[in-house]
Short mmCIF file of C-alpha atoms in Angstrom, two decimals:
data_model
loop_
_atom_site.label_atom_id
_atom_site.label_comp_id
_atom_site.label_asym_id
_atom_site.label_seq_id
_atom_site.Cartn_x
_atom_site.Cartn_y
_atom_site.Cartn_z
CA UNK A 53 -35.03 -34.67 40.74
CA UNK A 54 -35.26 -35.57 44.40
CA UNK A 55 -34.26 -38.31 46.45
CA UNK A 56 -35.73 -38.88 49.90
CA UNK A 57 -37.76 -35.57 49.99
CA UNK A 58 -34.18 -33.70 49.83
CA UNK A 59 -32.86 -31.99 46.83
CA UNK A 60 -29.65 -33.27 45.62
CA UNK A 61 -26.81 -31.19 46.14
CA UNK A 62 -24.84 -30.34 42.84
CA UNK A 63 -21.01 -30.43 43.04
CA UNK A 64 -19.89 -27.09 41.84
CA UNK A 65 -16.31 -26.93 39.85
CA UNK A 66 -14.44 -23.73 39.13
CA UNK A 67 -13.42 -23.77 35.71
CA UNK A 68 -9.52 -22.97 35.31
CA UNK A 69 -9.72 -21.85 31.84
CA UNK A 70 -9.52 -18.14 30.92
CA UNK A 71 -9.13 -16.13 27.76
CA UNK A 72 -8.33 -12.26 27.45
CA UNK A 73 -9.83 -9.86 25.00
CA UNK A 74 -6.80 -10.32 22.70
CA UNK A 75 -6.78 -14.00 23.21
CA UNK A 76 -6.53 -15.94 20.09
CA UNK A 77 -6.59 -12.69 17.77
CA UNK A 78 -3.93 -10.77 15.77
CA UNK A 79 -3.76 -8.30 18.87
CA UNK A 80 -2.68 -11.22 21.28
CA UNK A 81 1.19 -10.12 21.04
CA UNK A 82 0.43 -6.61 20.85
CA UNK A 83 2.01 -4.62 23.87
CA UNK A 84 -0.20 -1.66 23.25
CA UNK A 85 -3.60 -1.68 24.94
CA UNK A 86 -6.62 -2.27 22.59
CA UNK A 87 -8.06 1.27 22.67
CA UNK A 88 -4.53 2.57 21.63
CA UNK A 89 -4.25 -0.03 18.84
CA UNK A 90 -7.81 1.12 17.41
CA UNK A 91 -7.06 4.88 17.94
CA UNK A 92 -3.68 4.18 16.26
CA UNK A 93 -5.20 2.45 12.96
CA UNK A 94 -8.28 5.13 12.71
CA UNK A 95 -5.94 7.89 12.97
CA UNK A 96 -3.36 6.57 10.57
CA UNK A 97 -6.00 5.49 8.06
CA UNK A 98 -8.31 8.66 8.31
CA UNK A 99 -5.77 11.67 9.04
CA UNK A 100 -2.41 10.64 7.47
CA UNK A 101 -0.74 12.34 10.66
CA UNK A 102 2.85 12.98 11.11
CA UNK A 103 4.68 10.64 13.44
CA UNK A 104 5.28 13.31 16.14
CA UNK A 105 1.54 13.96 16.19
CA UNK A 106 1.01 10.25 16.78
CA UNK A 107 3.46 10.19 19.69
CA UNK A 108 1.81 12.76 21.36
CA UNK A 109 -1.57 12.02 20.95
CA UNK A 110 -1.43 8.55 21.95
CA UNK A 111 1.69 8.96 24.53
CA UNK A 112 3.63 6.02 22.67
CA UNK A 113 7.38 5.91 21.69
CA UNK A 114 8.81 7.15 18.26
CA UNK A 115 9.79 3.46 17.57
CA UNK A 116 6.24 2.25 18.52
CA UNK A 117 4.77 4.42 15.95
CA UNK A 118 7.43 3.56 13.06
CA UNK A 119 6.79 -0.13 13.73
CA UNK A 120 2.95 0.02 13.73
CA UNK A 121 2.93 2.45 10.75
CA UNK A 122 5.01 -0.13 8.79
CA UNK A 123 2.54 -3.01 10.09
CA UNK A 124 -0.21 -0.73 8.56
CA UNK A 125 1.57 -0.56 5.22
CA UNK A 126 1.89 -4.32 4.93
CA UNK A 127 -1.76 -4.68 5.46
CA UNK A 128 -2.05 -2.48 2.56
CA UNK A 129 0.50 -4.37 0.36
CA UNK A 130 -1.29 -7.69 1.27
CA UNK A 131 -4.89 -6.27 0.29
CA UNK A 132 -3.43 -4.89 -2.82
CA UNK A 133 -1.62 -8.14 -4.14
CA UNK A 134 -4.64 -10.26 -3.03
CA UNK A 135 -7.03 -7.70 -5.36
CA UNK A 136 -4.65 -7.12 -8.10
CA UNK A 137 -5.97 -6.98 -11.72
CA UNK A 138 -4.28 -6.08 -15.39
CA UNK A 139 -5.08 -2.85 -16.90
CA UNK A 140 -6.08 -2.30 -20.26
CA UNK A 141 -7.15 -4.56 -23.02
CA UNK A 142 -8.55 -3.75 -26.36
CA UNK A 143 -9.41 -0.30 -27.32
CA UNK A 144 -8.14 0.96 -23.74
CA UNK A 145 -5.21 3.42 -23.36
CA UNK A 146 -2.69 3.07 -20.54
CA UNK A 147 -0.31 5.94 -19.89
CA UNK A 148 3.30 4.67 -18.68
CA UNK A 149 6.32 6.50 -17.27
CA UNK A 150 9.19 6.20 -14.81
CA UNK A 151 9.97 8.51 -12.01
CA UNK A 152 12.87 8.66 -9.71
CA UNK A 153 12.26 9.36 -6.04
CA UNK A 154 14.43 10.63 -3.61
CA UNK A 155 16.62 13.80 -3.06
CA UNK A 156 18.87 15.60 -4.56
CA UNK A 157 22.72 15.14 -4.14
CA UNK A 158 24.05 17.49 -1.69
CA UNK A 159 20.75 19.24 -1.88
CA UNK A 160 21.61 20.94 -5.15
CA UNK A 161 22.00 20.00 -8.79
CA UNK A 162 20.32 17.42 -11.09
CA UNK A 163 21.91 14.16 -9.89
CA UNK A 164 19.02 12.56 -7.64
CA UNK A 165 19.74 9.88 -5.12
CA UNK A 166 16.88 7.78 -4.85
CA UNK A 167 14.33 4.87 -6.29
CA UNK A 168 13.21 4.35 -9.56
CA UNK A 169 9.45 3.81 -9.72
CA UNK A 170 7.76 2.64 -12.78
CA UNK A 171 3.97 3.59 -13.06
CA UNK A 172 1.14 3.03 -15.45
CA UNK A 173 -2.52 4.55 -15.42
CA UNK A 174 -5.68 3.44 -17.23
CA UNK A 175 -6.94 6.67 -18.67
CA UNK A 176 -10.52 6.11 -18.24
CA UNK A 177 -10.90 4.29 -14.76
CA UNK A 178 -7.83 6.03 -13.28
CA UNK A 179 -6.67 2.41 -12.21
CA UNK A 180 -3.03 2.80 -11.53
CA UNK A 181 -0.20 0.27 -10.66
CA UNK A 182 3.28 1.35 -9.10
CA UNK A 183 6.39 -0.77 -8.97
CA UNK A 184 9.81 -0.33 -7.65
CA UNK A 185 12.47 -1.02 -10.50
CA UNK A 186 16.16 -1.37 -10.07
CA UNK A 187 16.75 0.02 -13.62
CA UNK A 188 14.95 1.46 -16.77
CA UNK A 189 16.34 -1.38 -18.96
CA UNK A 190 13.81 -2.86 -21.68
CA UNK A 191 14.03 -6.47 -19.82
CA UNK A 192 13.15 -4.83 -16.32
CA UNK A 193 10.29 -2.58 -17.81
CA UNK A 194 9.09 -4.78 -20.31
CA UNK A 195 8.35 -7.31 -17.45
CA UNK A 196 6.51 -5.13 -15.41
CA UNK A 197 4.47 -4.17 -18.67
CA UNK A 198 3.53 -7.68 -19.19
CA UNK A 199 2.73 -8.47 -15.52
CA UNK A 200 0.61 -5.40 -15.20
CA UNK A 201 -1.01 -4.52 -18.76
CA UNK A 202 -3.10 -6.90 -21.05
CA UNK A 203 -2.26 -7.55 -24.63
CA UNK A 204 -4.03 -5.45 -27.21
CA UNK A 205 -3.70 -2.36 -24.82
CA UNK A 206 -3.02 1.01 -26.56
CA UNK A 207 0.04 2.23 -24.71
CA UNK A 208 1.22 6.05 -24.46
CA UNK A 209 4.78 6.83 -23.39
CA UNK A 210 7.51 9.04 -23.98
CA UNK A 211 10.32 8.11 -26.12
CA UNK A 212 12.42 6.31 -23.92
CA UNK A 213 14.48 3.64 -25.87
CA UNK A 214 13.19 1.02 -23.55
CA UNK A 215 9.77 1.06 -24.90
CA UNK A 216 10.87 0.69 -28.55
CA UNK A 217 9.93 -2.83 -28.45
CA UNK A 218 6.26 -2.54 -27.53
CA UNK A 219 4.68 -2.57 -30.96
CA UNK A 220 6.44 -6.25 -31.37
CA UNK A 221 5.14 -7.57 -27.79
CA UNK A 222 1.38 -7.46 -28.61
CA UNK A 223 0.54 -3.62 -27.84
CA UNK A 224 -0.57 -0.69 -29.70
CA UNK A 225 2.23 1.90 -28.93
CA UNK A 226 1.70 5.71 -29.17
CA UNK A 227 4.54 7.93 -28.06
CA UNK A 228 4.99 11.83 -27.30
CA UNK A 229 8.48 13.61 -27.39
CA UNK A 230 8.42 15.82 -24.35
CA UNK A 231 11.61 17.67 -25.64
CA UNK A 232 9.39 19.14 -28.02
CA UNK A 233 5.40 18.91 -26.98
CA UNK A 234 3.48 18.02 -24.00
CA UNK A 235 0.80 16.78 -26.39
CA UNK A 236 1.64 15.03 -29.94
CA UNK A 237 0.45 17.41 -32.74
CA UNK A 238 -0.39 14.67 -35.04
CA UNK A 239 -1.74 11.96 -32.66
CA UNK A 240 -2.79 13.77 -29.71
CA UNK A 241 -1.00 11.30 -27.66
CA UNK A 242 0.07 12.56 -23.94
CA UNK A 243 1.02 11.28 -20.49
CA UNK A 244 -0.50 14.03 -18.55
CA UNK A 245 -2.51 11.66 -16.30
CA UNK A 246 0.49 9.76 -15.13
CA UNK A 247 2.39 12.96 -14.51
CA UNK A 248 -0.56 13.83 -12.29
CA UNK A 249 -0.24 10.76 -10.59
CA UNK A 250 3.56 11.44 -9.74
CA UNK A 251 2.89 14.61 -8.08
CA UNK A 252 0.30 13.08 -5.90
CA UNK A 253 2.89 9.79 -5.08
CA UNK A 254 5.60 12.10 -4.45
CA UNK A 255 3.27 14.03 -1.64
CA UNK A 256 3.12 10.51 0.11
CA UNK A 257 6.51 9.24 0.12
CA UNK A 258 8.99 10.81 2.26
CA UNK A 259 12.41 12.29 0.89
CA UNK A 260 14.32 11.80 4.09
CA UNK A 261 14.44 9.36 6.78
CA UNK A 262 13.01 6.44 4.68
CA UNK A 263 14.57 2.89 4.15
CA UNK A 264 14.84 1.61 0.83
CA UNK A 265 13.25 -1.70 1.87
CA UNK A 266 9.97 0.46 3.20
CA UNK A 267 9.49 1.98 -0.29
CA UNK A 268 7.04 -0.81 -1.40
CA UNK A 269 5.22 -0.17 1.76
CA UNK A 270 4.86 3.72 1.08
CA UNK A 271 3.63 2.76 -2.31
CA UNK A 272 1.00 0.21 -1.05
CA UNK A 273 -0.28 2.86 1.31
CA UNK A 274 -0.85 5.32 -1.60
CA UNK A 275 -2.57 2.85 -3.88
CA UNK A 276 -4.82 1.24 -0.92
CA UNK A 277 -6.07 5.06 -0.14
CA UNK A 278 -6.27 5.77 -3.66
CA UNK A 279 -8.30 2.42 -4.45
CA UNK A 280 -10.73 3.00 -1.18
CA UNK A 281 -11.31 6.63 -1.06
CA UNK A 282 -14.75 6.05 1.05
CA UNK A 283 -13.66 5.75 4.78
CA UNK A 284 -16.32 3.22 5.57
CA UNK A 285 -14.95 0.82 2.72
CA UNK A 286 -11.36 1.63 3.90
CA UNK A 287 -12.00 0.56 7.43
CA UNK A 288 -13.95 -2.41 6.48
CA UNK A 289 -11.15 -3.91 4.12
CA UNK A 290 -8.27 -2.80 6.33
CA UNK A 291 -9.43 -4.65 9.29
CA UNK A 292 -10.34 -7.54 7.17
CA UNK A 293 -6.98 -8.00 5.79
CA UNK A 294 -5.31 -7.12 9.23
CA UNK A 295 -6.98 -10.33 10.31
CA UNK A 296 -5.20 -12.49 7.67
CA UNK A 297 -1.61 -10.91 8.57
CA UNK A 298 -2.39 -12.58 12.03
CA UNK A 299 -5.20 -14.87 11.86
CA UNK A 300 -7.03 -15.57 14.92
CA UNK A 301 -6.17 -18.86 16.92
CA UNK A 302 -8.21 -21.24 19.05
CA UNK A 303 -5.56 -21.16 21.81
CA UNK A 304 -6.79 -20.69 25.38
CA UNK A 305 -4.63 -19.96 28.18
CA UNK A 306 -5.13 -22.30 31.26
CA UNK A 307 -3.94 -23.29 34.42
CA UNK A 308 -2.19 -26.74 34.49
#
C-alpha cells in the first residue's frame, strides 16, 4: 500500500519470548545435555550396560547413572501397568511358583536374605507376570492369582500348601511333587517353564547393592525387555511412555 508516492515503513517489534529445545518437554528439568540423555537411554535399552561403563562412556557421575536408571525402570513399570492383561482362560495352562531372590546369609548356608517373588507363565504364549510379595501365605498368593489369572485356567504348581484352595476358587489345579519328580508320571504336570523364567530373572536382578524399594523396578525392566524384544518397538514404546511420565507443557519462557 502506498501513500503520497512513498512506501509506509512498517514498525519492527522484537519478540521477547523465547523457548529452548527442552522447553515444555519432559527434558526441561534435566541437567544433562540432550545428546547425553538420548545416548544414555539408547545404551540402557539396547546394551544393558554396567554402571561403570555408562559413567566412563558418557562422563557422568555414579549418582546420575543410578538416578536415570531408576527413572528408566519407572517408565517400564508405567508401561506394563498400562498394558496389563490377565493370563489363562478355559483350556489354557499357567504355571505358577515362588522364588526368593537375594544373597545367602554370611555368603554360606541355605538361609537367604532377600525378597519373595511370585510369578506365573502362560505355557503356550510365554506371557509372564512377576510380583514381589511379603509372604507366601494363602491370602497373599491367592490375591495375586485372582488379579493376574482368569477363572477356569488350568494352574500347575508344586505342592506348597497355600495352593490347596485353588480348586475351590474356580481354577483347574494340577500339582507336581518336586521332592519326587520334575514331571508328574500320571498327569504329566510340570513347572519347567516358570523354572526357566526364574533363571532369566535372576540374571537381571542384582544380588548386591539393591534397595528393597527398587525391586519392582528391576522386575519391570525385565518384563519390559521380554515384552518388547524388537528394538524398534522397544524404543517407540519407551519414549511414548517417557512422555507420559513428564508430559509436555505449554509454558514459554519470556522477559517481563
